[in-house]
Amino acid sequence: MIHFARVINGRVTEVWNDGGLNITPADVHVAELATQFVQCPAWVQSGATKTGDTWQNPAPIEKVEEE
């Protein structure tokens, strides 16, 4: 399965995969939107950052005890 991330200003706003169908974002999105997607590792999450070839997921959200 191929994974893609929609990256805007270095931040991942959306992750998408081809569902094993060997399709690209250009096959299912309008051209202007498809150009914002780049191939990424399967572990990349929304909110991650991309600097050069380096991907970094956001820190996990920790549960806060309710008062």
Coordinates of C-alpha atoms in Angstrom, one line a residue:
M1 CA 0.0 0.0 0.0
I2 CA 1.3 3.4 -0.9
H3 CA 0.9 6.3 1.6
F4 CA 0.7 10.0 0.8
A5 CA 0.6 13.1 3.0
R6 CA -0.9 16.4 2.1
V7 CA 1.7 18.9 3.2
I8 CA 1.0 22.6 3.5
N9 CA 3.7 24.9 4.8
G10 CA 5.7 21.9 6.1
R11 CA 2.8 20.4 8.1
V12 CA 0.8 17.3 7.3
T13 CA -2.9 18.2 7.1
E14 CA -4.1 14.9 5.8
V15 CA -2.9 11.4 5.2
W16 CA -4.2 9.2 2.4
N17 CA -3.4 5.7 1.0
D18 CA -4.1 4.0 -2.2
G19 CA -6.0 1.1 -0.5
G20 CA -3.7 -1.3 -2.4
L21 CA -5.1 -0.2 -5.7
N22 CA -1.9 1.4 -7.1
I23 CA -3.5 4.8 -7.6
T24 CA -2.1 8.2 -6.9
P25 CA -3.7 11.4 -5.5
A26 CA -3.7 12.7 -9.1
D27 CA -6.1 9.8 -10.0
V28 CA -8.8 10.9 -7.5
H29 CA -8.2 14.6 -6.8
V30 CA -8.2 17.8 -8.9
A31 CA -4.7 18.8 -10.1
E32 CA -4.3 21.7 -7.7
L33 CA -5.1 19.6 -4.7
A34 CA -3.1 16.5 -5.9
T35 CA 0.1 18.5 -6.2
Q36 CA 0.0 19.1 -2.4
F37 CA 0.4 15.3 -1.7
V38 CA 3.8 13.6 -1.4
Q39 CA 4.6 10.0 -0.8
C40 CA 5.3 9.3 2.9
P41 CA 6.1 6.4 5.3
A42 CA 3.0 4.5 6.6
W43 CA 3.6 5.8 10.2
V44 CA 3.1 9.5 9.3
Q45 CA 0.1 11.1 11.1
S46 CA -1.9 14.3 10.5
G47 CA -0.1 17.1 12.3
A48 CA 3.3 15.8 11.5
T49 CA 6.0 18.1 10.2
K50 CA 8.2 17.6 7.1
T51 CA 11.6 19.2 6.9
G52 CA 13.5 18.1 3.8
D53 CA 13.3 14.3 3.9
T54 CA 12.6 14.2 7.6
W55 CA 9.1 13.4 9.0
Q56 CA 8.3 14.0 12.6
N57 CA 4.9 13.1 14.2
P58 CA 3.4 15.3 16.8
A59 CA 3.9 14.4 20.5
P60 CA 1.1 12.1 21.8
I61 CA -1.7 13.8 23.6
E62 CA -1.7 12.7 27.2
K63 CA -4.9 12.2 29.1
V64 CA -5.5 14.7 31.9
E65 CA -7.3 13.5 35.0
E66 CA -10.7 15.2 35.4
E67 CA -11.1 17.1 38.7

